[in-house]
Coordinates of C-alpha atoms in Angstrom, one line a residue:
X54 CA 2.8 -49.9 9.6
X55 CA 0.7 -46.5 8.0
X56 CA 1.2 -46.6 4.3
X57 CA -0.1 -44.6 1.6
X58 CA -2.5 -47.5 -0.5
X59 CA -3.4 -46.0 -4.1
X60 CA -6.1 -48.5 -5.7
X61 CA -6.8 -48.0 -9.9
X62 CA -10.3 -48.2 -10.5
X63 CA -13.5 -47.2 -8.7
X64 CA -15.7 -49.9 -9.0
X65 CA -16.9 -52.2 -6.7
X66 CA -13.2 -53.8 -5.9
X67 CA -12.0 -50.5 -5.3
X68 CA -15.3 -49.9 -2.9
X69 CA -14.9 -52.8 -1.0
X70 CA -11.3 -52.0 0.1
X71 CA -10.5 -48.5 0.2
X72 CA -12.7 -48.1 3.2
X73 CA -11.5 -50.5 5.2
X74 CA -7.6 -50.0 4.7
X75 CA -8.3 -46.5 5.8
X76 CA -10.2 -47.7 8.9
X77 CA -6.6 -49.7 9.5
X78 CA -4.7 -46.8 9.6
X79 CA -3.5 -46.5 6.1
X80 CA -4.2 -43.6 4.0
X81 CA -5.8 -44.4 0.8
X82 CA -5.8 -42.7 -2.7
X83 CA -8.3 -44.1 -4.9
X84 CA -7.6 -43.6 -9.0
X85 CA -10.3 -43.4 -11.0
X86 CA -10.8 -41.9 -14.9
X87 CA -13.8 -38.9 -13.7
X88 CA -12.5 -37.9 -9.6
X89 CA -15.3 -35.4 -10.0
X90 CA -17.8 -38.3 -10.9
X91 CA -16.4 -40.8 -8.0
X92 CA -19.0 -39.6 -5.3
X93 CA -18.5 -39.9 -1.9
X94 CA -16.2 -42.6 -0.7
X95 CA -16.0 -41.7 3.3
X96 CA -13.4 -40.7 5.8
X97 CA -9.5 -41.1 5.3
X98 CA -10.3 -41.6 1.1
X99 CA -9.0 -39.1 -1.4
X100 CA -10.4 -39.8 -4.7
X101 CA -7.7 -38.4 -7.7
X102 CA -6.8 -39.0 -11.4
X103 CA -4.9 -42.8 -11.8
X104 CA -1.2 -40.8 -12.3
X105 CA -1.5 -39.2 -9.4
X106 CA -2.8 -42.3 -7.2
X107 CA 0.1 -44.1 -8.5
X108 CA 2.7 -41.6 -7.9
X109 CA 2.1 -40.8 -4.3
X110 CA 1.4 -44.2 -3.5
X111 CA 3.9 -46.4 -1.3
X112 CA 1.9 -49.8 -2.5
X113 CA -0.5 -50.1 -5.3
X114 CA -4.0 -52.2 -5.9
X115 CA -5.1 -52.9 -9.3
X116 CA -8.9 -52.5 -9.3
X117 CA -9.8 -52.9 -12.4
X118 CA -11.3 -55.0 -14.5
X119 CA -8.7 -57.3 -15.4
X120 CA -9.8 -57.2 -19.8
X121 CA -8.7 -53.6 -19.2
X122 CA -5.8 -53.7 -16.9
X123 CA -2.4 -53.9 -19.2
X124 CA -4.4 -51.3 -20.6
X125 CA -4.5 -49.2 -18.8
X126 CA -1.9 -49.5 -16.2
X127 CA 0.8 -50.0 -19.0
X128 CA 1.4 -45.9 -19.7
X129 CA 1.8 -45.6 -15.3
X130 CA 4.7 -48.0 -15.7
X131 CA 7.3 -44.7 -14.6
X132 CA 5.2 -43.7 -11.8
X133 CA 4.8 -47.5 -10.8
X134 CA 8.6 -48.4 -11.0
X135 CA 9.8 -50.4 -8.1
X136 CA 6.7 -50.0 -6.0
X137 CA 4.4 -53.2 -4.7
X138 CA 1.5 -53.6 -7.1
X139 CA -1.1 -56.0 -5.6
X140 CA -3.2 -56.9 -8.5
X141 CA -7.0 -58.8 -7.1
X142 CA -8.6 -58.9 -10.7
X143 CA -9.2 -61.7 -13.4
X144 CA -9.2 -61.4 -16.9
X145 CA -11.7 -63.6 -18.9
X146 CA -14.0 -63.9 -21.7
X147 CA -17.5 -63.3 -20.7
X148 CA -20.2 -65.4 -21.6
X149 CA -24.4 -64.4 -22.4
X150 CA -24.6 -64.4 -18.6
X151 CA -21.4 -62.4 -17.8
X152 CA -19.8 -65.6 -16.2
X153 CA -16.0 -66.1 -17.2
X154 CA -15.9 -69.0 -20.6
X155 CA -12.5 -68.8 -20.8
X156 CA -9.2 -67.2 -19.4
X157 CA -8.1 -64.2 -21.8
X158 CA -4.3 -64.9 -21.1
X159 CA -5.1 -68.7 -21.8
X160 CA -1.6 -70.8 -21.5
X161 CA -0.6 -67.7 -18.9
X162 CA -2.2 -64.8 -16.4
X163 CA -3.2 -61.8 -15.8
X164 CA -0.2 -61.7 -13.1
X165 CA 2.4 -62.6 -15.8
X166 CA 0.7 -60.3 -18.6
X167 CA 0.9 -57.5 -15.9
X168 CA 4.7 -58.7 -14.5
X169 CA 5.4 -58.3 -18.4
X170 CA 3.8 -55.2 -19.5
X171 CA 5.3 -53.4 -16.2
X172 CA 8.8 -55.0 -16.0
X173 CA 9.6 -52.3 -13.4
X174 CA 6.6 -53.5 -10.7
X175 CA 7.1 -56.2 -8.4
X176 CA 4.0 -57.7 -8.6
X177 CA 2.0 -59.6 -6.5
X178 CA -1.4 -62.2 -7.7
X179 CA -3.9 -62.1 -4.2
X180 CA -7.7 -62.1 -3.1
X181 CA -8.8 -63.0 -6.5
X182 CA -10.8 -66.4 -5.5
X183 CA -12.9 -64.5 -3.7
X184 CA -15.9 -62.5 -3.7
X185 CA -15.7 -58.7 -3.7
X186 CA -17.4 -58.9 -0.7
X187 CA -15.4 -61.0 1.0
X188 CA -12.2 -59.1 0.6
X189 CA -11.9 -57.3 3.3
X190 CA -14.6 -59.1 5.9
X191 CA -12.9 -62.6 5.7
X192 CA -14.7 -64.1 8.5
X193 CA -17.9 -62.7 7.3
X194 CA -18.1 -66.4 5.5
X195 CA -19.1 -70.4 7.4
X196 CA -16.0 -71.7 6.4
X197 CA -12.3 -69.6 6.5
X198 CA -11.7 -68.8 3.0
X199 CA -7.9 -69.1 1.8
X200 CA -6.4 -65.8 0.3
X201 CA -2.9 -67.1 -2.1
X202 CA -0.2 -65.3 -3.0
X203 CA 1.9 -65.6 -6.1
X204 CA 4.9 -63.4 -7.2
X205 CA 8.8 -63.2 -8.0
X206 CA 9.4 -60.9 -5.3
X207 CA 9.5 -62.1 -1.5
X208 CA 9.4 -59.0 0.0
X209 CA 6.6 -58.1 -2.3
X210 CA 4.3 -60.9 -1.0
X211 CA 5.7 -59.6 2.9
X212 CA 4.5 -56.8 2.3
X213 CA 0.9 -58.0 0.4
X214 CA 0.4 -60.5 3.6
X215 CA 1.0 -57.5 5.9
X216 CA -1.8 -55.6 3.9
X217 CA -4.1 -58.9 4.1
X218 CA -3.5 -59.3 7.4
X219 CA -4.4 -55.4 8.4
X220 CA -7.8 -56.2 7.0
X221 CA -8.7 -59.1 8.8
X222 CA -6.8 -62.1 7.1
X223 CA -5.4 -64.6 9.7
X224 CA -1.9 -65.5 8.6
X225 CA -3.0 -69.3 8.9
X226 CA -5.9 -68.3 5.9
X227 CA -2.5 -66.7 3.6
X228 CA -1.1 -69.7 1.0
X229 CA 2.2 -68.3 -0.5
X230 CA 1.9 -70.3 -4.0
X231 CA 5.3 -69.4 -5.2
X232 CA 6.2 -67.1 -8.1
X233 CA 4.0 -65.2 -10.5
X234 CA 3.5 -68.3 -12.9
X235 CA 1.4 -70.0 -9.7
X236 CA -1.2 -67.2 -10.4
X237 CA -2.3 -69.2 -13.3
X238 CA -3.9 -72.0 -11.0
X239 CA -6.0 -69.1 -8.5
X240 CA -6.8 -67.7 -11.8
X241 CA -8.6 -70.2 -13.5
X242 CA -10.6 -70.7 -10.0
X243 CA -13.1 -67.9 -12.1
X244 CA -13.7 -70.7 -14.8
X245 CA -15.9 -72.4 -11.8
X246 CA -17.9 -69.2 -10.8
X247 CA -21.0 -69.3 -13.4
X248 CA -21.7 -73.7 -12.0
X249 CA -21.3 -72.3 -8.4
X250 CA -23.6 -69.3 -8.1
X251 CA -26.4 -71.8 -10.4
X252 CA -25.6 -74.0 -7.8
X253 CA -25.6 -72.2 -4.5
X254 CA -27.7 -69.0 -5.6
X255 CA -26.1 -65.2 -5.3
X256 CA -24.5 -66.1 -2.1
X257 CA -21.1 -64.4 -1.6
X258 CA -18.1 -67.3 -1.8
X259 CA -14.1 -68.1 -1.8
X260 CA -12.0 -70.8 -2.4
X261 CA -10.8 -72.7 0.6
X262 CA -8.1 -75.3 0.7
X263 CA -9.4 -78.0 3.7
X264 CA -6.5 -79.5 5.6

């Protein structure tokens, strides 16, 4: 089903997806804070102010960093009310390296913060356990990464697994978790991130659940 996808933030997130969900047949509006600064993002993208992304969008994706996405998404909360908001990021506390030290919603998530701080969303925790890369080119890695979905909402996480599986996802790779207090355990996969790339090198990765 053609939906109109906004996605806050234009960084690399927002890169890797807003190309591909237009090659699916969505269209896409891509929020970001300088639209005149956003360069070229190729066919079937609109690049707009955040507002405006999230008022003309039927679904939402929140691609920002997750330290700044309460933030920021917080004074949208009208144009956001009762839409799907798919949110991919995590919020930590960088270390000298830029690798996650700790969670910054320890005892909780960024799902829950968000759930909290936009009481009118029905949000949806997916795609965070893996890298950017991997997003939207699922079968680009040796093993089939899983993709989880937490959130209170069922026909939220329909409508997220719908969106995954219009960019490649198999529906055998999608793990509903449960509701948005599950996020916390995809969440914390980021604590690992720093050991595995001095491990395995600059490789792109996801989390897989073998069974």
């Amino acid at each position: 089903m053609t939906q109109t996808i906004g996605i806050v933030g234009a960084g690399q997130v927002a890169r890797a997806l807003a190309l591909p969900l237009s090659a699916a047949g969505h269209r896409v509006i891509v929020g970001a804070r300088r639209p005149d600064a956003a360069g070229d993002w190729g066919p079937g993208v609109r690049v707009t102010r955040p507002e405006e992304a999230a008022e003309a969008a039927d679904l939402v994706i929140n691609a920002l960093p997750g330290a700044v996405s309460a933030e920021v998404l917080g004074p949208l909360a009208p144009r956001l009310a009762g839409k799907v908001l798919i949110d991919v990021a995590n919020a930590v506390v960088p270390d000298a390296h830029g690798f996650a030290s700790a969670l910054r919603y320890p005892g909780s998530s960024l799902a829950e913060e968000l759930q909290r701080t936009l009481p009118g969303v029905r949000g949806v925790k997916t795609l965070n356990t893996v890298h950017v890369s991997v997003m939207a080119v699922p079968s680009s890695l040796g093993v089939p990464p899983s993709a989880f979905l937490s959130g209170d909402d069922g026909d939220a996480k329909r409508a997220a697994e719908a969106l995954l599986i219009s960019l490649g996802w198999p529906p055998a790779w999608i793990l509903d978790l449960g509701g948005v207090a599950s996020a916390r355990g995809p969440e914390s996969f980021v604590l690992m991130v720093g050991g595995l790339v001095r491990a395995l090198g600059p490789v792109p990765f996801g989390l897989a659940v073998a069974r």
